[in-house]
Coordinates of C-alpha atoms and ligand atoms in Angstrom, one line a residue:
X249 CA -27.3 39.0 -4.5
X250 CA -30.3 37.2 -5.9
X251 CA -30.0 33.5 -6.5
X252 CA -32.2 31.4 -8.7
X253 CA -34.7 29.3 -6.9
X254 CA -33.8 25.6 -6.9
X255 CA -36.8 23.3 -7.5
X256 CA -37.4 21.1 -4.5
X257 CA -36.9 17.9 -6.6
X258 CA -33.4 19.0 -7.6
X259 CA -32.4 19.3 -4.0
X260 CA -33.6 15.8 -3.3
X261 CA -31.1 13.1 -3.7
X262 CA -32.0 9.8 -2.2
X263 CA -29.7 7.5 -0.2
X264 CA -27.7 4.9 -2.1
X265 CA -27.0 1.3 -1.2
X266 CA -23.8 -0.2 -2.7
X267 CA -24.1 -4.0 -2.6
X268 CA -21.0 -6.2 -2.7
X269 CA -18.4 -7.8 -0.4
X270 CA -17.9 -5.0 2.1
X271 CA -14.6 -4.8 4.1
X272 CA -13.2 -2.2 6.5
X273 CA -11.0 -2.0 9.5
X274 CA -12.0 -1.0 13.0
X275 CA -8.7 -1.6 14.8
X276 CA -5.0 -2.4 14.3
X277 CA -4.5 -6.1 13.4
X278 CA -1.2 -6.0 15.4
X279 CA -3.1 -5.4 18.6
X280 CA -6.7 -6.5 18.1
X281 CA -8.2 -10.0 17.7
X282 CA -11.1 -8.5 15.7
X283 CA -9.6 -5.8 13.6
X284 CA -12.0 -5.8 10.7
X285 CA -15.6 -6.2 9.6
X286 CA -16.4 -8.1 6.5
X287 CA -19.8 -8.9 4.9
X288 CA -19.5 -11.2 2.0
X289 CA -22.9 -10.3 0.7
X290 CA -22.8 -6.9 2.3
X291 CA -24.0 -3.3 1.7
X292 CA -22.8 0.2 2.3
X293 CA -25.5 2.8 2.7
X294 CA -24.4 6.3 1.7
X295 CA -26.5 9.4 2.4
X296 CA -27.2 12.3 0.1
X297 CA -24.6 14.2 2.1
X298 CA -21.9 11.8 0.9
X299 CA -21.4 10.3 4.3
X300 CA -21.6 6.7 5.5
X301 CA -24.9 5.9 7.1
X302 CA -24.6 2.1 7.7
X303 CA -22.9 -1.1 6.7
X304 CA -24.0 -4.6 7.2
X305 CA -25.5 -7.7 5.5
X306 CA -27.1 -6.7 2.2
X307 CA -30.5 -8.2 3.3
X308 CA -30.6 -6.1 6.4
X309 CA -29.5 -2.8 4.8
X310 CA -31.8 -3.2 1.8
X311 CA -34.9 -4.2 3.8
X312 CA -34.5 -1.4 6.3
X313 CA -33.9 1.2 3.6
X314 CA -36.4 0.2 1.0
X315 CA -36.6 3.7 -0.5
X316 CA -32.8 3.8 -1.3
X317 CA -31.4 3.2 -4.8
X318 CA -29.4 0.0 -5.0
X319 CA -26.2 -0.3 -7.1
X320 CA -25.2 -3.9 -7.4
X321 CA -21.5 -4.6 -7.2
X322 CA -21.9 -8.3 -6.3
X323 CA -18.6 -10.2 -6.8
X324 CA -16.7 -7.1 -6.1
X325 CA -15.0 -5.9 -3.0
X326 CA -16.1 -2.5 -1.6
X327 CA -13.6 -0.9 0.8
X328 CA -12.5 2.5 2.0
X329 CA -10.3 4.3 -0.5
X330 CA -6.5 4.1 0.0
X331 CA -4.6 6.8 1.7
X332 CA -1.1 7.7 0.5
X333 CA 0.8 9.1 3.4
X334 CA 3.7 10.6 1.4
X335 CA 4.0 11.5 -2.2
X336 CA 5.4 14.3 -4.4
X337 CA 3.1 15.4 -7.2
X338 CA 5.7 17.4 -9.1
X339 CA 7.8 14.2 -9.4
X340 CA 5.1 12.3 -11.4
X341 CA 7.0 13.0 -14.6
X342 CA 10.3 11.6 -13.3
X343 CA 9.1 8.3 -11.8
X344 CA 11.6 5.6 -12.8
X345 CA 14.7 7.7 -13.2
X346 CA 17.8 5.5 -13.2
X347 CA 20.8 4.9 -11.1
X348 CA 21.1 7.2 -8.1
X349 CA 20.7 7.2 -4.4
X350 CA 19.0 10.0 -2.5
X351 CA 21.4 13.0 -2.5
X352 CA 22.6 12.5 -6.1
X353 CA 19.1 11.7 -7.2
X354 CA 17.8 15.0 -5.9
X355 CA 20.4 17.0 -7.8
X356 CA 20.3 15.0 -11.0
X357 CA 16.5 14.6 -11.4
X358 CA 14.4 16.2 -8.8
X359 CA 15.6 19.8 -8.7
X360 CA 15.5 20.4 -12.5
X361 CA 12.1 18.8 -12.6
X362 CA 10.7 21.0 -9.8
X363 CA 12.0 24.2 -11.5
X364 CA 9.2 23.9 -14.1
X365 CA 6.5 24.4 -11.4
X366 CA 7.1 28.2 -11.3
X367 CA 4.7 28.1 -14.2
X368 CA 1.2 27.5 -12.8
X369 CA -0.3 26.4 -16.1
X370 CA 2.4 23.7 -16.2
X371 CA 1.7 22.8 -12.6
X372 CA -2.0 22.4 -13.3
X373 CA -1.3 20.0 -16.1
X374 CA 0.8 17.8 -13.9
X375 CA -1.7 18.1 -11.0
X376 CA -4.4 16.8 -13.2
X377 CA -2.3 13.8 -14.3
X378 CA -1.3 13.1 -10.7
X379 CA -4.9 13.2 -9.4
X380 CA -6.1 11.0 -12.3
X381 CA -3.4 8.5 -11.3
X382 CA -4.6 8.6 -7.7
X383 CA -8.2 8.0 -8.8
X384 CA -7.2 5.2 -11.1
X385 CA -5.3 3.5 -8.3
X386 CA -8.1 3.9 -5.8
X387 CA -6.2 6.5 -3.7
X388 CA -8.7 8.9 -2.3
X389 CA -6.5 11.0 0.0
X390 CA -2.9 11.9 -0.1
X391 CA -0.3 13.9 1.9
X392 CA 1.5 15.7 -0.9
X393 CA 4.7 17.7 -1.4
X394 CA 4.4 20.6 -3.8
X395 CA 7.5 22.5 -4.9
X396 CA 9.0 25.7 -3.4
X397 CA 6.6 27.7 -5.6
X398 CA 3.3 28.6 -3.9
X399 CA 1.5 28.4 -7.2
X400 CA 2.4 24.7 -7.4
X401 CA 0.2 24.2 -4.3
X402 CA -2.6 26.5 -5.6
X403 CA -2.6 24.4 -8.8
X404 CA -3.0 21.1 -6.9
X405 CA -5.6 22.3 -4.4
X406 CA -7.6 23.9 -7.3
X407 CA -7.6 20.6 -9.2
X408 CA -8.4 18.6 -6.0
X409 CA -11.3 21.0 -5.3
X410 CA -12.9 20.4 -8.6
X411 CA -13.1 16.7 -7.6
X412 CA -14.0 17.4 -4.0
X413 CA -11.0 15.4 -2.9
X414 CA -9.4 15.4 0.5
X415 CA -5.8 16.4 -0.2
X416 CA -3.2 17.6 2.4
X417 CA -0.4 19.5 0.8
X418 CA 2.1 22.2 1.3
X419 CA 4.7 24.4 -0.3
X420 CA 8.3 23.2 0.1
X421 CA 10.4 25.4 2.4
X422 CA 14.0 25.2 1.2
X423 CA 16.6 28.0 1.7
X424 CA 20.0 26.3 1.2
X425 CA 21.8 23.4 -0.4
X426 CA 19.8 23.4 -3.6
X427 CA 20.2 25.4 -6.9
X428 CA 19.6 29.1 -6.3
X429 CA 16.5 29.1 -8.6
X430 CA 14.7 26.8 -6.2
X431 CA 15.4 28.6 -3.0
X432 CA 13.2 30.7 -0.8
X433 CA 14.2 32.6 2.3
X434 CA 13.1 32.2 5.9
X435 CA 10.9 35.3 5.5
X436 CA 9.4 34.4 2.1
X437 CA 8.8 30.8 3.1
X438 CA 6.9 32.0 6.2
X439 CA 4.9 34.6 4.4
X440 CA 4.0 32.3 1.4
X441 CA 3.1 29.3 3.7
X442 CA 1.0 31.6 5.8
X443 CA -0.9 32.9 2.8
X444 CA -1.5 29.4 1.6
X445 CA -2.8 28.3 5.0
X446 CA -5.2 31.2 5.0
X447 CA -6.3 30.4 1.5
X448 CA -6.6 26.6 1.7
X449 CA -6.6 25.1 5.1
X450 CA -10.0 23.7 5.7
X451 CA -11.2 25.3 2.5
X452 CA -13.6 22.5 1.5
X453 CA -11.7 19.3 2.0
X454 CA -8.3 20.8 1.6
X455 CA -5.8 20.7 4.5
X456 CA -2.4 22.4 4.7
X457 CA 1.0 20.9 5.7
X458 CA 3.9 23.0 6.6
X459 CA 6.6 21.4 4.5
X460 CA 10.3 21.9 5.0
X461 CA 11.9 19.5 2.4
X462 CA 14.3 18.0 4.9
X463 CA 16.8 19.4 7.5
X464 CA 19.7 19.7 5.0
X465 CA 17.9 22.2 2.8
X466 CA 16.7 24.5 5.6
X467 CA 18.7 26.8 7.7
X468 CA 18.0 27.0 11.5
X469 CA 16.3 30.3 10.7
X470 CA 13.9 28.7 8.3
X471 CA 13.1 25.8 10.7
X472 CA 12.4 28.4 13.3
X473 CA 9.8 29.9 10.9
X474 CA 8.3 26.5 10.3
X475 CA 7.9 26.0 14.1
X476 CA 6.3 29.5 14.3
X477 CA 3.7 28.5 11.7
X478 CA 2.8 25.4 13.7
X479 CA 2.4 27.5 16.8
X480 CA 0.2 30.0 15.0
X481 CA -1.9 27.3 13.3
X482 CA -2.0 24.4 15.7
X483 CA -4.3 22.2 13.5
X484 CA -2.2 22.2 10.3
X485 CA 0.1 19.4 9.4
X486 CA 3.9 19.2 9.4
X487 CA 5.4 17.1 6.6
X488 CA 9.0 16.4 5.9
X489 CA 11.6 13.6 5.5
X490 CA 13.6 11.8 8.2
X491 CA 16.5 9.3 8.3
X492 CA 16.1 8.0 4.8
X493 CA 19.7 7.4 3.8
X494 CA 22.9 7.0 5.7
X495 CA 24.8 9.7 3.8
X496 CA 21.9 12.1 4.5
X497 CA 22.0 11.4 8.3
X498 CA 25.8 12.1 8.4
X499 CA 25.2 15.3 6.5
X500 CA 22.5 16.4 9.0
X501 CA 25.0 15.8 11.8
X502 CA 27.6 18.0 10.0
X503 CA 25.0 20.8 9.4
X504 CA 23.6 20.7 12.9
X505 CA 26.7 19.6 15.0
X506 CA 25.1 20.2 18.4
X507 CA 22.1 18.1 17.7
X508 CA 21.6 14.6 19.1
X509 CA 20.8 13.0 15.8
X510 CA 18.5 13.7 13.0
X511 CA 15.1 13.7 14.7
X512 CA 16.5 16.0 17.4
X513 CA 17.0 18.7 14.8
X514 CA 13.2 18.7 14.1
X515 CA 12.3 18.3 17.8
X516 CA 14.5 21.3 18.7
X517 CA 12.5 23.6 16.4
X518 CA 9.1 22.3 17.7
X519 CA 8.2 20.4 14.6
X520 CA 7.2 17.1 16.2
X521 CA 3.7 16.7 17.4
X522 CA 0.4 15.2 16.4
X523 CA -0.2 15.7 12.7
X524 CA 3.6 15.7 12.1
X525 CA 4.4 13.1 9.4
X526 CA 8.0 12.0 8.7
X527 CA 8.6 10.1 5.5
X528 CA 10.9 7.1 5.7
X529 CA 12.5 6.8 9.2
X530 CA 14.5 3.9 7.8
X531 CA 17.5 4.3 10.1
X532 CA 15.9 5.5 13.3
X533 CA 17.6 4.7 16.6
X534 CA 15.5 3.2 19.5
X535 CA 15.4 6.5 21.3
X536 CA 14.1 8.2 18.2
X537 CA 11.3 5.7 17.9
X538 CA 10.5 6.4 21.5
X539 CA 10.5 10.2 20.8
X540 CA 8.2 9.9 17.8
X541 CA 5.7 7.9 20.0
X542 CA 6.0 10.4 22.8
X543 CA 5.3 13.4 20.5
X544 CA 2.5 11.5 18.7
X545 CA 4.3 12.1 15.4
X546 CA 3.8 9.6 12.5
X547 CA 6.0 7.9 10.0
X548 CA 5.2 7.2 6.4
X549 CA 6.6 3.8 5.3
X550 CA 7.5 4.0 1.7
X551 CA 8.8 0.6 0.6
X552 CA 9.0 1.0 -3.2
X553 CA 11.0 4.2 -2.7
X554 CA 13.3 2.7 -0.1
X555 CA 14.1 -0.2 -2.3
X556 CA 14.4 1.8 -5.5
X557 CA 16.9 4.3 -4.0
X558 CA 18.6 1.6 -2.0
X559 CA 17.9 3.5 1.2
X560 CA 17.2 0.6 3.5
X561 CA 14.6 -1.4 5.2
X562 CA 12.0 0.3 7.5
X563 CA 11.6 -1.5 10.8
X564 CA 7.8 -1.7 11.0
X565 CA 7.9 -4.1 13.9
X566 CA 9.9 -1.7 16.0
X567 CA 7.5 1.1 15.2
X568 CA 4.7 -1.1 16.4
X569 CA 6.6 -2.0 19.6
X570 CA 7.1 1.7 20.4
X571 CA 3.5 2.6 19.5
X572 CA 4.4 5.0 16.6
X573 CA 1.6 5.6 14.1
X574 CA 2.6 4.4 10.6
X575 CA 0.9 5.0 7.3
X576 CA 1.9 3.6 3.9
X577 CA 3.3 6.0 1.3
X578 CA 4.2 5.7 -2.3
X579 CA 6.8 8.5 -2.4
X580 CA 6.4 8.8 -6.1
X581 CA 8.7 9.8 -7.9
X582 CA 11.4 7.9 -5.9
X583 CA 8.6 5.4 -5.3
X584 CA 7.9 3.3 -8.4
X585 CA 4.1 2.9 -8.3
X586 CA 1.0 4.9 -7.5
X587 CA -0.7 1.6 -6.6
X588 CA -1.3 1.0 -2.9
X589 CA -1.6 -2.7 -3.7
X590 CA 1.9 -2.7 -5.2
X591 CA 3.2 -0.7 -2.3
X592 CA 1.8 -3.4 0.1
X593 CA 3.5 -6.0 -2.1
X594 CA 6.8 -4.3 -1.7
X595 CA 6.2 -3.7 2.0
X596 CA 5.7 -7.4 2.5
X597 CA 9.1 -8.0 0.9
X598 CA 10.9 -5.4 3.0
X599 CA 9.6 -7.2 6.1
X600 CA 10.7 -10.5 4.7
X601 CA 14.2 -9.1 4.3
X602 CA 14.1 -7.9 7.9
X603 CA 13.6 -11.5 9.0
X604 CA 16.4 -12.7 6.8
X605 CA 18.9 -10.1 8.3
X606 CA 17.6 -10.3 11.9
X607 CA 20.0 -11.5 14.6
X608 CA 17.2 -13.8 15.8
X609 CA 14.8 -14.4 12.9
X610 CA 12.4 -16.2 15.2
X611 CA 11.5 -12.8 16.7
X612 CA 10.4 -11.5 13.3
X613 CA 6.8 -11.8 12.0
X614 CA 5.8 -11.5 8.3
X615 CA 3.6 -8.6 7.3
X616 CA 0.1 -9.9 7.1
X617 CA -2.4 -8.9 4.5
X618 CA -4.6 -7.5 7.2
X619 CA -1.9 -5.3 8.5
X620 CA -0.9 -4.1 5.0
X621 CA -4.5 -3.0 4.1
X622 CA -4.9 -1.5 7.5
X623 CA -1.7 0.6 6.9
X624 CA -3.2 1.9 3.6
X625 CA -6.6 2.8 5.1
X626 CA -7.5 3.2 8.8
X627 CA -3.8 3.1 10.0
X628 CA -2.9 5.9 7.6
X629 CA -6.1 7.8 8.7
X630 CA -5.0 7.5 12.3
X631 CA -1.4 8.6 11.4
X632 CA -3.0 11.7 9.7
X633 CA -5.4 12.3 12.6
X634 CA -8.3 11.9 10.2
X635 CA -9.8 8.6 11.4
X636 CA -13.0 10.5 12.3
X637 CA -13.4 11.5 8.7
X638 CA -11.9 8.8 6.4
X639 CA -10.2 5.4 6.4
X640 CA -13.1 3.3 7.5
X641 CA -16.9 3.0 7.1
X642 CA -17.6 4.3 10.5
X643 CA -21.0 5.9 10.5
X644 CA -20.7 9.6 9.7
X645 CA -17.4 9.2 7.9
X646 CA -17.0 10.7 4.4
X647 CA -17.9 8.0 1.9
X648 CA -14.6 7.8 0.0
X649 CA -14.5 4.2 -1.3
X650 CA -13.4 1.9 -4.0
X651 CA -14.9 -1.0 -5.9
X652 CA -12.2 -3.7 -6.4
X653 CA -12.4 -6.6 -8.8
X654 CA -10.4 -9.5 -7.3
X655 CA -10.6 -11.2 -10.7
X656 CA -9.5 -8.3 -12.8
X657 CA -6.8 -10.1 -14.8
X658 CA -6.5 -13.6 -16.1
X659 CA -3.8 -14.5 -13.6
X660 CA -5.8 -13.1 -10.7
X661 CA -8.8 -15.0 -11.7
X662 CA -6.8 -18.2 -12.1
X663 CA -5.1 -17.7 -8.7
X664 CA -8.2 -16.6 -6.8
X665 CA -9.8 -20.0 -7.4
X666 CA -7.4 -21.3 -4.8
X667 CA -7.9 -18.5 -2.3
X668 CA -10.3 -19.8 0.3
X669 CA -10.7 -16.9 2.8
X670 CA -11.0 -13.1 2.5
X671 CA -7.5 -12.9 4.0
X672 CA -6.1 -15.2 1.3
X673 CA -7.8 -13.1 -1.3
X674 CA -6.4 -9.9 0.0
X675 CA -2.9 -11.2 0.0
X676 CA -3.2 -12.5 -3.6
X677 CA -4.7 -9.2 -4.6
X678 CA -1.8 -7.1 -3.1
X679 CA 0.7 -9.5 -4.7
X680 CA -0.8 -9.6 -8.2
X681 CA -3.1 -6.6 -8.3
X682 CA -2.6 -3.0 -9.4
X683 CA -4.7 -0.3 -10.9
X684 CA -6.4 -2.9 -13.2
X685 CA -8.2 -4.2 -10.1
X686 CA -9.6 -0.9 -9.1
X687 CA -12.9 -0.6 -11.0
X688 CA -14.5 2.4 -9.4
X689 CA -13.4 5.2 -7.2
X690 CA -15.9 7.3 -5.2
X691 CA -15.3 10.6 -3.4
X692 CA -18.0 11.6 -0.9
X693 CA -20.4 9.1 -2.5
X694 CA -19.8 10.4 -6.0
X695 CA -18.3 8.2 -8.6
X696 CA -15.2 9.8 -10.2
X697 CA -14.6 9.6 -13.9
X698 CA -11.0 10.1 -15.0
X699 CA -11.3 12.1 -18.1
X700 CA -8.8 14.0 -20.2
X701 CA -5.5 15.0 -18.7
X702 CA -3.0 17.2 -20.5
X703 CA 0.6 17.1 -19.8
X704 CA 3.3 18.0 -22.3
X705 CA 0.7 18.1 -25.0
X706 CA -0.2 14.5 -24.5
X707 CA -4.0 13.9 -24.4
X708 CA -5.5 10.8 -23.1
X709 CA -8.7 9.4 -21.7
X710 CA -8.7 6.4 -19.5
X711 CA -12.2 5.6 -20.5
X712 CA -12.7 4.9 -16.8
X713 CA -16.2 4.9 -15.3
Ligands
LIG822 ZN1 9.7 12.0 -0.4

């Protein structure tokens, strides 16, 4: 096939320098004395390939790259985009549903909502709204649940691809204990997931996650098929829920009577390994933390969801002690905000309550701002085995980044006058900030404009650029 010749000048895109206060993490603040790099008058150099070329003091970066275009964000914070380690895009429209805990909540709100995603056009509309919300909140990568319908995943990946966004997602596998109109079978879930893997995994920035909803909604035969997919495609993800709610844990024991607890069910089907991400893990036993560390599985800590559904308090300190990788997740729609900042805010409170209820409160440390931002960036990237691509400004990483205004609201501006260090500022920002503080979101060095979304006939434009 003939292709039109592209003029040489159109292929040429110069490097770009983004000047501002540049912050990123290089290590876990829980274990490192020097976990972050910060340049108050700093610069981020991005190549025409959308990758990070350098960071450093603005004077150094500008003088050694005199040919590069400079975009001045002085007074703003430039940091890697947030990573949401667990979220359900089909539940965007049921965020803030009243009055239930996990199992009733699924039956009352979730399953009827998810039924609508058999219609791909409908799914596309919600996917657009969902991705717009991620962009508006500075979230540049997410690990996402679809519904049981393969077309729900096609819709999300197609929308993500138009933005060149790194999304990990999968079709829910669910063959029992849900309404019949939402069930697949072991055979169809295997075949549909396999076709989606072949269509989407590593297609552009898309990555696939084998996604059994949770042990209660899959038969042993279906979990066997999930394990088979992981064997056949070793570099895909596994994404499910674990030990969120006490009633759920008891139910899992009834359904799998010979298992030694909840995690053992997944382990016995070969579902725990690197790139396996378990949402919640609120009620894990010590031996289960040890097992997660040993298999290099990760946990998504979802504080707004755990508080909203009354599920319980995730023990971050224990996860750290055992060396389990943890990322921060919103778990929308049980979670109550798309904002990573608000998720950090609630995470801080969860850890405060841990101290209040601890047998010996002196053994409990508060969640520092550094650790909170780490969990939403580099920590999540490590949990997702993507730290060589995203989560920090390491040279060669994909330049997914955000421009944050620490003075975005009157109250932030007023309060920031008293914040003396970058660490103080970060803590105030996570406590008082939300999407209003996220001024710009870039994917692979390209600024994203959230334009018109259409869901339920409602048109809107965030006017965001
Ligand atoms: Zn969830």
